[in-house]
Coordinates of C-alpha atoms in Angstrom, one line a residue:
Chain N
M1 CA -15.4 -61.1 -1.0
A2 CA -18.0 -58.6 -2.4
L3 CA -16.4 -55.1 -2.9
I4 CA -19.9 -53.5 -2.0
E5 CA -22.3 -55.0 0.4
I6 CA -25.4 -53.8 1.2
S7 CA -27.6 -55.4 4.0
K8 CA -31.0 -54.5 5.3
V9 CA -30.1 -50.6 4.5
T10 CA -33.4 -48.4 5.3
K11 CA -33.7 -44.4 5.0
L12 CA -36.6 -42.4 6.7
Y13 CA -37.0 -38.9 5.1
N14 CA -39.1 -36.8 7.8
S15 CA -41.1 -34.5 5.5
G16 CA -42.5 -32.4 8.7
V17 CA -45.9 -33.9 7.5
E18 CA -45.3 -37.2 7.1
I19 CA -42.2 -40.1 7.2
I20 CA -41.4 -41.3 3.8
E21 CA -39.4 -44.7 3.3
A22 CA -37.0 -44.0 0.7
L23 CA -35.1 -47.3 1.0
R24 CA -36.7 -50.5 2.3
G25 CA -34.7 -53.0 3.8
I26 CA -32.4 -53.3 1.0
D27 CA -29.7 -56.1 0.1
I28 CA -27.0 -55.7 -2.5
S29 CA -24.1 -57.1 -2.9
I30 CA -21.4 -56.2 -5.9
E31 CA -18.3 -57.4 -7.1
T32 CA -15.0 -55.8 -8.2
G33 CA -14.9 -54.8 -11.9
E34 CA -19.1 -55.1 -12.1
F35 CA -20.9 -52.8 -14.4
I36 CA -23.8 -52.0 -12.6
T37 CA -27.0 -49.6 -13.4
I38 CA -29.7 -49.0 -11.0
M39 CA -32.9 -48.4 -12.3
G40 CA -36.7 -47.5 -11.8
Q41 CA -39.0 -44.8 -11.6
S42 CA -38.8 -41.9 -10.3
G43 CA -39.3 -41.7 -6.6
S44 CA -38.2 -45.4 -6.8
G45 CA -35.2 -44.2 -4.4
K46 CA -32.2 -44.8 -7.2
S47 CA -30.6 -41.7 -6.5
T48 CA -31.3 -42.1 -2.1
L49 CA -29.3 -45.3 -3.4
L50 CA -26.3 -43.8 -4.9
S51 CA -26.0 -41.1 -2.4
V52 CA -26.2 -44.0 0.3
L53 CA -23.2 -45.9 -1.7
G54 CA -21.4 -42.3 -2.0
G55 CA -20.8 -42.2 1.7
M56 CA -23.1 -39.1 1.7
N57 CA -25.9 -39.9 3.2
H58 CA -26.2 -42.2 6.3
P59 CA -28.8 -44.6 6.5
T60 CA -31.4 -44.9 9.4
A61 CA -30.6 -48.3 9.3
G62 CA -28.7 -51.3 7.6
D63 CA -25.0 -51.8 7.1
V64 CA -22.6 -50.3 3.9
K65 CA -19.8 -51.9 3.9
M66 CA -17.2 -51.5 1.0
A67 CA -13.9 -53.8 0.6
G68 CA -15.1 -54.5 4.3
I69 CA -14.9 -51.6 5.7
A70 CA -18.3 -50.1 7.4
I71 CA -17.9 -46.8 6.0
Y72 CA -20.8 -45.2 8.1
Q73 CA -18.6 -46.1 11.3
L74 CA -15.6 -44.2 10.1
P75 CA -14.8 -41.3 12.9
G76 CA -15.3 -37.9 12.3
E77 CA -13.9 -36.6 8.5
K78 CA -12.4 -40.1 8.1
L79 CA -15.5 -40.9 5.7
A80 CA -14.9 -37.6 3.5
D81 CA -11.1 -39.4 3.2
F82 CA -12.7 -42.8 2.0
R83 CA -14.7 -40.6 -0.4
A84 CA -11.5 -39.3 -1.7
Q85 CA -9.8 -42.2 -2.0
N86 CA -12.0 -45.2 -2.9
L87 CA -15.1 -42.9 -4.9
G88 CA -15.5 -41.3 -8.3
F89 CA -18.7 -39.3 -8.8
V90 CA -19.9 -38.6 -12.1
F91 CA -23.3 -36.1 -11.6
Q92 CA -26.4 -35.5 -13.9
S93 CA -25.7 -31.6 -14.3
F94 CA -21.8 -32.2 -14.4
H95 CA -21.5 -29.6 -11.5
L96 CA -17.8 -28.4 -13.1
I97 CA -16.3 -25.2 -11.2
S98 CA -16.6 -22.8 -14.0
Y99 CA -14.4 -20.5 -12.8
L100 CA -11.6 -23.6 -13.3
T101 CA -10.3 -25.1 -16.7
A102 CA -11.0 -28.6 -17.8
I103 CA -7.4 -29.6 -16.3
E104 CA -8.2 -28.0 -13.0
N105 CA -11.4 -29.3 -12.5
V106 CA -10.0 -32.5 -13.2
M107 CA -7.4 -31.9 -10.6
L108 CA -9.6 -31.2 -8.3
P109 CA -9.7 -34.5 -6.0
L110 CA -5.7 -33.9 -6.0
A111 CA -5.7 -30.8 -4.8
I112 CA -5.8 -32.2 -1.0
I113 CA -3.8 -35.1 -1.8
Q114 CA 0.1 -34.8 -0.9
M115 CA 1.8 -35.1 -4.8
S116 CA 3.9 -32.7 -6.3
S117 CA 2.0 -30.3 -8.8
A118 CA 3.7 -31.8 -12.0
A119 CA 2.5 -35.5 -11.3
K120 CA -0.9 -34.0 -10.4
K121 CA -0.8 -32.0 -13.8
T122 CA -0.1 -35.3 -15.5
A123 CA -2.3 -37.3 -13.7
A124 CA -5.0 -35.4 -15.2
R125 CA -3.7 -34.6 -18.4
T126 CA -3.7 -38.6 -18.7
A127 CA -7.5 -39.0 -17.4
L128 CA -8.3 -36.2 -19.8
E129 CA -6.6 -38.2 -22.6
R130 CA -8.3 -41.4 -21.7
V131 CA -12.0 -39.6 -22.3
G132 CA -10.6 -38.0 -25.5
L133 CA -10.3 -34.4 -24.3
G134 CA -6.5 -34.2 -24.5
N135 CA -6.4 -31.1 -26.8
K136 CA -8.8 -29.0 -24.8
L137 CA -7.0 -28.7 -21.8
D138 CA -7.3 -24.8 -20.9
R139 CA -11.1 -24.8 -21.8
L140 CA -13.1 -22.9 -19.4
P141 CA -16.7 -25.1 -18.8
N142 CA -17.9 -22.6 -20.5
Q143 CA -15.9 -23.0 -23.8
L144 CA -17.2 -26.9 -23.9
S145 CA -20.4 -28.9 -25.0
G146 CA -22.5 -30.6 -23.5
G147 CA -21.0 -34.3 -24.3
E148 CA -17.6 -32.7 -23.1
Q149 CA -18.2 -31.6 -19.8
E150 CA -19.8 -34.8 -18.7
R151 CA -16.4 -36.4 -20.2
V152 CA -14.7 -33.7 -18.2
A153 CA -16.5 -35.0 -15.3
I154 CA -15.9 -38.4 -15.9
A155 CA -11.9 -37.6 -16.3
R156 CA -12.6 -35.9 -13.0
A157 CA -14.1 -39.0 -11.0
I158 CA -11.2 -41.3 -12.6
V159 CA -8.2 -39.2 -11.9
N160 CA -7.4 -40.6 -8.6
N161 CA -8.2 -44.1 -9.5
P162 CA -11.0 -44.9 -7.7
H163 CA -12.2 -48.4 -6.7
I164 CA -15.6 -47.6 -7.2
L165 CA -17.3 -45.0 -10.1
L166 CA -20.5 -43.6 -9.4
A167 CA -22.8 -42.2 -11.5
D168 CA -25.7 -40.2 -11.6
E169 CA -28.2 -40.1 -14.5
P170 CA -24.8 -39.5 -17.0
T171 CA -26.7 -38.8 -20.0
G172 CA -29.8 -37.6 -18.3
N173 CA -28.7 -34.0 -19.9
L174 CA -27.0 -35.3 -23.2
D175 CA -29.0 -36.2 -27.0
S176 CA -28.7 -39.6 -27.7
K177 CA -25.2 -39.7 -29.7
T178 CA -23.7 -38.1 -27.4
S179 CA -25.0 -40.4 -24.7
E180 CA -24.5 -43.3 -26.6
E181 CA -20.6 -42.1 -26.4
V182 CA -20.6 -41.7 -23.1
M183 CA -22.3 -45.0 -22.2
A184 CA -19.5 -46.6 -24.4
L185 CA -16.4 -44.7 -22.7
F186 CA -17.8 -45.9 -19.2
R187 CA -18.1 -49.3 -20.5
E188 CA -14.3 -49.0 -21.8
L189 CA -13.7 -47.8 -18.3
N190 CA -15.1 -51.0 -16.9
C191 CA -13.2 -53.1 -19.6
A192 CA -10.0 -51.7 -17.6
G193 CA -11.3 -52.7 -14.6
Q194 CA -13.2 -50.1 -13.0
T195 CA -16.2 -50.9 -10.9
V196 CA -18.9 -49.3 -12.2
V197 CA -22.3 -47.8 -10.4
M198 CA -24.9 -46.1 -12.5
V199 CA -28.4 -44.7 -11.6
T200 CA -30.3 -44.5 -14.8
H201 CA -33.9 -44.1 -15.6
N202 CA -33.0 -44.9 -19.5
P203 CA -33.4 -48.7 -20.5
E204 CA -31.1 -48.0 -23.5
N205 CA -28.0 -47.7 -21.1
G206 CA -29.0 -51.2 -19.5
K207 CA -27.2 -52.9 -22.7
Y208 CA -23.9 -51.6 -21.4
A209 CA -23.9 -53.0 -18.1
D210 CA -23.0 -56.5 -16.7
R211 CA -26.3 -56.1 -14.1
T212 CA -29.4 -54.1 -13.7
I213 CA -31.0 -53.4 -10.1
N214 CA -34.8 -52.1 -10.4
L215 CA -36.1 -50.7 -7.6
K216 CA -39.6 -50.0 -6.6
D217 CA -40.9 -48.1 -3.8
G218 CA -37.7 -48.1 -1.9
R219 CA -37.4 -52.4 -3.0
V220 CA -35.0 -54.1 -4.9
G221 CA -37.6 -55.5 -7.5
Chain B
M1 CA -3.4 -27.6 -8.1
K2 CA -4.0 -26.8 -4.3
L3 CA -6.5 -25.0 -2.3
H4 CA -5.3 -21.9 -2.6
T5 CA -5.5 -22.2 -6.0
I6 CA -9.4 -22.1 -5.9
S7 CA -9.3 -19.4 -3.7
I8 CA -7.6 -17.8 -5.9
N9 CA -9.7 -18.4 -9.1
N10 CA -12.8 -17.6 -7.2
L11 CA -11.0 -14.2 -6.2
K12 CA -10.7 -13.4 -10.0
R13 CA -13.9 -14.7 -11.1
R14 CA -15.8 -12.9 -8.6
K15 CA -13.7 -9.4 -9.5
A16 CA -17.2 -6.8 -8.6
K17 CA -17.9 -8.5 -5.7
M18 CA -14.6 -8.7 -4.4
A19 CA -13.5 -5.2 -5.1
F20 CA -17.2 -4.3 -3.3
L21 CA -15.2 -6.1 -0.3
T22 CA -11.6 -4.7 -0.3
I23 CA -13.2 -1.0 -0.9
G24 CA -15.3 -1.4 2.1
L25 CA -12.5 -2.8 4.1
T26 CA -9.7 -0.4 2.9
V27 CA -11.6 2.3 3.5
G28 CA -12.5 1.4 7.1
I29 CA -8.7 0.7 7.7
A30 CA -7.7 4.0 5.7
T31 CA -10.0 5.7 8.6
I32 CA -8.2 4.3 11.1
V33 CA -4.7 4.8 9.8
T34 CA -5.8 8.7 9.4
L35 CA -7.4 9.0 13.0
V36 CA -4.4 7.3 14.6
T37 CA -1.8 8.8 12.3
L38 CA -3.9 12.3 12.7
T39 CA -3.4 11.8 17.0
S40 CA 0.1 10.9 17.1
S41 CA 0.9 13.3 14.9
M42 CA -0.9 16.4 16.7
S43 CA 0.3 14.7 20.3
S44 CA 4.0 15.2 18.7
D45 CA 3.2 18.7 17.3
I46 CA 1.9 19.7 20.5
E47 CA 4.7 18.3 22.8
R48 CA 6.8 20.4 20.4
K49 CA 4.9 23.5 21.6
M50 CA 4.6 22.6 25.2
D51 CA 8.5 22.4 24.8
E52 CA 8.7 25.3 23.2
F53 CA 6.2 26.5 26.0
G54 CA 8.9 26.0 28.3
A55 CA 8.5 24.7 31.4
N56 CA 5.5 23.6 33.6
I57 CA 6.4 22.0 36.6
L58 CA 7.9 24.8 39.3
I59 CA 10.0 24.0 42.6
T60 CA 10.0 25.9 45.3
P61 CA 11.0 26.4 48.5
Q62 CA 8.6 25.0 51.1
N63 CA 7.9 28.0 53.4
N64 CA 4.9 29.2 55.9
G65 CA 4.3 32.1 54.3
L66 CA 1.6 34.3 53.3
S67 CA 1.1 36.0 50.3
M68 CA -0.6 39.8 50.8
N69 CA -2.4 40.4 47.5
Y70 CA -5.0 43.0 47.3
G71 CA -7.3 43.6 44.1
G72 CA -4.3 41.5 42.0
I73 CA -1.5 44.0 43.3
S74 CA 1.2 42.2 45.2
L75 CA 2.2 44.3 48.3
G76 CA 4.8 41.7 49.3
G77 CA 4.2 38.6 51.8
V78 CA 5.4 37.6 55.3
T79 CA 7.3 34.6 55.4
F80 CA 8.6 32.6 58.4
D81 CA 10.7 29.4 58.6
Q82 CA 12.1 29.7 55.1
R83 CA 13.7 26.6 53.7
D84 CA 16.5 26.6 50.8
I85 CA 16.4 24.2 48.5
L86 CA 20.0 22.4 48.0
E87 CA 21.5 22.0 44.4
V88 CA 22.3 18.5 45.3
D89 CA 19.0 17.3 45.7
L90 CA 18.2 18.3 42.6
A91 CA 19.4 15.2 41.2
K92 CA 16.6 13.2 43.1
I93 CA 14.5 14.7 40.4
R94 CA 15.8 12.1 37.8
T95 CA 15.2 9.5 40.2
I96 CA 11.3 9.4 40.0
A97 CA 8.8 6.6 38.1
N98 CA 8.5 9.3 35.5
N99 CA 11.9 10.2 34.9
K100 CA 11.6 9.4 30.8
N101 CA 9.2 12.0 30.9
I102 CA 11.8 14.9 32.2
S103 CA 13.2 16.7 28.7
A104 CA 14.9 19.6 31.5
V105 CA 15.7 20.5 34.6
A106 CA 17.2 24.2 35.5
P107 CA 17.6 25.3 38.8
K108 CA 18.1 29.0 39.6
V109 CA 19.6 31.1 42.4
L110 CA 17.9 34.8 42.6
G111 CA 18.9 38.1 44.5
G112 CA 19.2 42.0 44.7
I113 CA 22.1 43.5 43.2
Q114 CA 23.2 47.2 42.4
I115 CA 24.6 47.5 38.7
G116 CA 26.0 51.4 38.3
G117 CA 23.5 52.5 41.4
H118 CA 20.7 50.3 39.9
N119 CA 18.4 48.0 41.7
V120 CA 18.2 44.5 39.5
L121 CA 17.3 41.1 40.1
L122 CA 20.4 38.9 39.5
V123 CA 19.6 35.1 38.4
G124 CA 22.0 32.5 38.5
V125 CA 21.2 30.1 35.5
N126 CA 22.6 26.8 34.5
F127 CA 22.5 28.1 30.6
D128 CA 22.3 24.5 28.5
N129 CA 19.2 23.6 30.7
E130 CA 18.2 27.3 30.2
L131 CA 18.3 27.3 26.8
K132 CA 16.4 24.0 26.7
I133 CA 13.5 25.2 28.3
K134 CA 13.5 28.3 27.1
Q135 CA 13.6 27.9 23.3
W136 CA 11.8 31.5 22.5
W137 CA 15.0 33.2 23.6
K138 CA 16.7 35.4 21.0
I139 CA 19.9 36.8 21.9
F140 CA 21.7 39.8 20.6
G141 CA 25.1 38.2 21.0
E142 CA 25.9 35.1 22.7
A143 CA 25.1 33.0 25.6
P144 CA 27.7 33.2 28.4
T145 CA 29.9 30.5 28.8
R146 CA 32.3 31.8 31.5
G147 CA 31.7 32.6 34.8
N148 CA 32.4 36.8 34.5
E149 CA 30.0 37.0 31.5
L150 CA 26.3 38.2 31.6
L151 CA 23.4 38.1 29.8
L152 CA 21.0 41.1 30.1
G153 CA 17.3 41.2 29.8
S154 CA 16.1 44.1 27.6
D155 CA 14.8 46.6 29.3
A156 CA 17.7 45.7 32.2
S157 CA 20.5 46.7 29.2
K158 CA 17.9 50.3 28.6
V159 CA 18.3 51.0 32.4
L160 CA 21.8 50.0 32.9
N161 CA 22.5 51.5 29.4
V162 CA 25.0 48.6 28.6
G163 CA 24.9 46.5 25.7
S164 CA 26.9 43.5 23.7
G165 CA 30.5 43.9 24.6
D166 CA 30.3 46.4 27.3
S167 CA 31.5 45.7 30.8
V168 CA 29.7 46.4 34.2
T169 CA 30.8 45.9 37.9
I170 CA 29.2 43.5 40.5
K171 CA 30.7 43.7 43.9
N172 CA 33.9 44.9 42.7
E173 CA 33.9 42.1 40.4
V174 CA 34.1 43.2 36.5
F175 CA 31.5 41.1 33.9
K176 CA 31.6 41.7 30.7
V177 CA 27.9 41.6 28.7
V178 CA 28.4 39.0 26.0
G179 CA 24.4 39.0 25.1
V180 CA 21.1 41.2 25.7
L181 CA 17.6 39.2 24.8
E182 CA 15.2 40.4 22.8
Q183 CA 11.8 41.5 24.2
T184 CA 9.8 38.7 25.4
G185 CA 7.1 40.4 27.4
S186 CA 7.6 38.4 30.5
Q187 CA 9.7 39.1 33.9
D188 CA 12.8 38.2 31.4
D189 CA 12.9 41.2 30.1
A190 CA 13.9 43.4 33.4
L191 CA 16.7 40.4 34.6
V192 CA 20.7 39.9 34.7
F193 CA 21.7 36.7 33.8
V194 CA 25.0 35.2 35.1
N195 CA 26.7 31.5 35.5
L196 CA 25.0 29.5 38.4
L197 CA 28.1 29.1 40.3
K198 CA 28.9 32.6 39.9
A199 CA 25.6 33.9 41.0
Q200 CA 26.0 31.7 44.1
K201 CA 29.1 32.9 45.1
I202 CA 27.9 36.7 44.7
L203 CA 24.9 36.2 47.0
G204 CA 26.6 34.0 49.4
K205 CA 23.9 31.0 48.5
E206 CA 27.1 28.5 47.6
G207 CA 24.8 25.2 46.7
K208 CA 21.4 26.8 47.2
I209 CA 19.1 27.5 44.6
T210 CA 15.9 29.4 44.8
L211 CA 13.5 27.7 42.6
A212 CA 13.9 25.2 39.4
E213 CA 11.6 24.7 36.8
V214 CA 11.0 21.6 35.4
A215 CA 10.2 20.9 31.8
A216 CA 8.3 17.5 31.5
L217 CA 5.5 17.8 29.0
C218 CA 4.5 15.3 26.6
S219 CA 1.1 14.3 25.4
G220 CA 0.9 11.1 28.0
C221 CA 2.4 12.2 30.5
P222 CA 0.8 12.0 34.2
I223 CA 1.4 15.7 34.9
G224 CA -0.1 15.1 38.7
D225 CA 1.9 11.9 39.2
M226 CA 5.0 13.9 38.4
V227 CA 4.3 16.6 40.6
T228 CA 3.3 14.0 43.5
Q229 CA 6.6 12.0 42.9
I230 CA 9.0 14.8 42.9
A231 CA 7.6 16.2 46.0
E232 CA 7.9 12.7 47.7
K233 CA 11.7 12.8 46.3
L234 CA 11.7 16.7 48.0
P235 CA 9.9 16.8 51.2
D236 CA 11.0 20.2 51.7
A237 CA 10.6 21.9 48.6
K238 CA 7.0 22.8 47.4
V239 CA 6.1 21.5 43.8
A240 CA 3.6 22.9 41.7
A241 CA 2.2 22.1 37.7
I242 CA 1.3 25.0 35.5
Q243 CA -2.0 23.1 35.2
Q244 CA -4.0 25.8 33.0
V245 CA -1.6 24.5 30.0
V246 CA -1.4 21.2 30.8
E247 CA -4.9 20.5 31.3
G248 CA -6.6 22.8 28.8
R249 CA -4.2 21.1 25.7
L250 CA -4.2 17.6 27.0
K251 CA -7.7 17.9 27.4
A252 CA -8.6 18.6 23.8
L253 CA -6.3 16.1 22.8
D254 CA -7.8 13.7 25.2
Q255 CA -11.1 14.3 23.6
F256 CA -9.8 13.8 19.9
K257 CA -8.4 10.6 21.0
R258 CA -11.7 9.4 22.5
F259 CA -13.4 10.4 19.3
S260 CA -10.7 8.6 17.3
Y261 CA -10.9 5.6 19.2
A262 CA -15.0 5.8 18.7
M263 CA -14.9 5.8 15.1
A264 CA -12.3 3.3 15.0
G265 CA -14.9 0.9 16.7
V266 CA -17.9 2.1 14.7
V267 CA -15.8 1.6 11.2
I268 CA -14.2 -1.8 12.4
F269 CA -17.9 -2.7 13.5
I270 CA -19.2 -1.5 9.8
G271 CA -16.4 -3.6 8.3
S272 CA -16.7 -6.5 10.0
L273 CA -20.1 -6.2 8.8
I274 CA -19.2 -5.8 4.9
V275 CA -16.7 -8.8 5.3
F276 CA -19.7 -10.9 7.1
V277 CA -22.4 -10.3 4.5
T278 CA -20.4 -10.9 1.1
M279 CA -18.9 -13.8 2.2
M280 CA -22.1 -14.7 3.7
G281 CA -23.1 -14.4 0.3
S282 CA -20.6 -16.0 -1.9
V283 CA -20.7 -19.1 0.3
N284 CA -24.6 -18.9 -0.4
E285 CA -24.1 -18.5 -3.9
R286 CA -21.4 -21.3 -3.5
T287 CA -23.8 -24.4 -2.3
T288 CA -23.4 -26.5 -5.3
E289 CA -19.6 -26.0 -5.7
I290 CA -19.5 -26.6 -1.8
G291 CA -21.6 -29.8 -2.4
V292 CA -18.8 -30.9 -5.4
F293 CA -16.0 -30.2 -3.2
R294 CA -17.7 -32.2 0.0
A295 CA -18.8 -35.5 -2.7
I296 CA -15.1 -35.5 -3.7
G297 CA -13.8 -35.9 -0.8
F298 CA -13.3 -32.6 1.1
R299 CA -12.8 -32.2 4.4
K300 CA -14.5 -29.4 6.7
S301 CA -11.5 -28.1 7.6
H302 CA -10.8 -27.9 3.8
I303 CA -13.8 -26.1 2.8
M304 CA -12.8 -23.2 5.5
R305 CA -9.9 -23.2 4.7
I306 CA -10.4 -22.0 0.7
I307 CA -13.0 -19.3 2.5
L308 CA -10.7 -17.8 4.9
L309 CA -8.0 -17.8 2.6
E310 CA -10.3 -15.9 0.5
A311 CA -11.0 -13.6 3.0
A312 CA -7.4 -13.5 4.3
M313 CA -6.5 -11.9 0.8
V314 CA -8.8 -9.7 0.2
S315 CA -8.1 -8.4 3.9
L316 CA -4.4 -8.0 3.0
L317 CA -4.7 -5.9 0.5
A318 CA -7.2 -4.1 1.7
G319 CA -4.6 -3.6 4.7
F320 CA -1.9 -2.5 2.3
L321 CA -4.4 0.2 0.8
G322 CA -5.4 1.2 3.4
Y323 CA -2.8 2.4 5.2
V324 CA -1.5 3.8 2.1
V325 CA -4.9 5.6 1.7
G326 CA -5.1 6.3 5.2
M327 CA -1.6 8.1 5.3
G328 CA -2.6 10.3 2.5
G329 CA -5.7 11.1 3.7
A330 CA -3.7 12.0 7.4
K331 CA -1.2 14.2 4.7
L332 CA -4.1 16.3 3.9
A333 CA -5.5 16.7 7.0
L334 CA -2.9 17.3 9.2
P335 CA -2.6 21.2 8.1
F336 CA -5.9 21.6 9.0
M337 CA -6.0 19.9 12.5
A338 CA -3.0 20.2 13.8
E339 CA -2.0 23.8 15.8
S340 CA 0.9 24.4 13.7
K341 CA 0.9 24.5 9.6
N342 CA 4.3 23.1 10.0
A343 CA 3.3 19.7 12.1
L344 CA 4.8 16.9 11.0
L345 CA 3.3 13.6 9.4
I346 CA 4.1 10.5 12.1
W347 CA 5.4 7.5 9.5
N348 CA 5.2 4.9 12.3
S349 CA 6.3 1.2 11.4
T350 CA 3.9 -0.3 14.4
V351 CA 0.9 1.9 12.2
A352 CA 2.0 0.1 9.0
F353 CA 1.9 -3.6 10.3
G354 CA -1.2 -3.1 12.4
S355 CA -3.4 -2.0 9.9
V356 CA -2.2 -4.9 7.8
G357 CA -2.6 -6.9 10.7
L358 CA -6.0 -5.5 11.8
A359 CA -7.4 -5.6 7.8
L360 CA -6.2 -9.5 8.5
A361 CA -8.0 -10.3 11.5
L362 CA -11.2 -8.4 11.1
G363 CA -11.7 -10.0 7.7
V364 CA -10.5 -13.7 8.7
L365 CA -12.6 -12.9 12.4
A366 CA -15.7 -11.8 10.5
S367 CA -14.8 -14.5 7.8
L368 CA -15.4 -17.0 10.5
Y369 CA -19.1 -17.9 10.5
P370 CA -19.5 -18.1 7.0
A371 CA -16.7 -20.5 6.7
L372 CA -18.0 -22.6 9.4
H373 CA -21.8 -22.8 7.6
A374 CA -20.2 -23.9 4.2
S375 CA -17.5 -26.5 6.1
K376 CA -21.4 -27.8 7.7
M377 CA -23.4 -27.6 4.2
D378 CA -24.7 -31.1 3.5
P379 CA -23.2 -32.6 0.2
I380 CA -27.0 -33.9 -0.5
E381 CA -28.5 -30.9 0.3
S382 CA -26.1 -28.9 -1.7
L383 CA -26.0 -31.1 -5.0
R384 CA -29.7 -31.6 -4.8
A385 CA -29.3 -33.9 -8.0
L386 CA -28.3 -37.0 -6.0

């Protein structure tokens, strides 16, 4: 059984003037341990697809199953719990919390988990060491470079050992050298068994992935 | 890392806004504490004054008399069917519903006698109760403690030409004058006071009294109700309140109380608005942050807890500061507001806990909508990037 199964997913937006079809009957299957990049032009629907995969955007039609669970049929706040336990997010603009230090930012997903403070700290430190920032635990985001902020965001996404790591244009705000370092880090995580689904517009990033899904006008091209 | 870590760190980051919120709430709570404390301190001051002033309910025998006054000149009266009050019946006064408001009951028996060829009015009193009611009495000498001891009014002392240490004879019985009252400007100056039992014996009114004064004043006392209650217990007596004094003072205090409550209401409303606007602004500024929280799996209830925790911490601080500042304000204002300059400031634990509790309730309630608004934010809309 595939880790992620998307069947006939359609997403419509009502702009008030017209109905926009962001996704048109998408079928995708992703296996455990795969590194997938989703590519396409602006407006192709790749970010919408990632948000649907991330359990944050109810599809207008179709099913999204993760490890056999139809996530959009989960009752009440169970979908939030599912995100907390199974998914890790890396955002394009990092979205680190400005008033929390690097280690506190990484500990954020653990704030809602029953765990001792010491265990939380150890997990966060381990995650930061994995991304090469073991010596900058107490820095605030504005005391870190763009690449370092991206690494903190990645550490935050993997601190709770998620089944799936979702990344939206993670190199979009980085220079080419730092982009390569970040992509190498994603590859390294994937080699350690982490399933990665990444939206990117940079064809160069495709070489790190096992497979690339091309989207065009809301359809798999 | 726990949810309160996020709240505390956010408060530290937004120092200026949170200081503004704290000051706003502190001023509100301080105003309420000042008003409440002033009101209770002034009430207490008036109560003390009332106690000093003396009795405010008068119990006299019921009669079918007609007073004969013309132009303010009393010409005596025509009285028939005079009924006495029995001393034992006075115990019933202590059984009324508002008995806790009674501070003293002072029975008296009155009758005319002759001392050294002068006609004087003899008043039998229970000195313990009488001195409680008439705190303004100043005695040269001491108050009588035995049956054959007398206390003279200042005029009586002059007319009879006797003072402390002298003896007088009443109906062949020798009495020692142990004290003389300083001039009071009242009817007391012309009276001769003796122990109640002795007076009843001299006047042939054993077990009976002529009138009784009741001291039952306090700011919240329902004097009218108490008069009715006593009248029901003593159907043969005429019970009347010294209305003017009671009503005048209590009305003034009641007006101040109403003003205080109105002010407190306005302050609470403004305080709520300050909290609401500040917290709403804070939530709107943190849209992206809230989007991140939601995306990484925070429940709506987690978001609400973060916002409400912040409000609660600021409110608790404001409540404490508001109490301290408010009590300081009350201490400064009391000498100008109270009737006496030595009015005492009332330190009430209910006000202390109440002010902190009120601040907490106000802060949390006014933050409920902003917290709810934050929890309902769509993570996609909040993050925009996705």
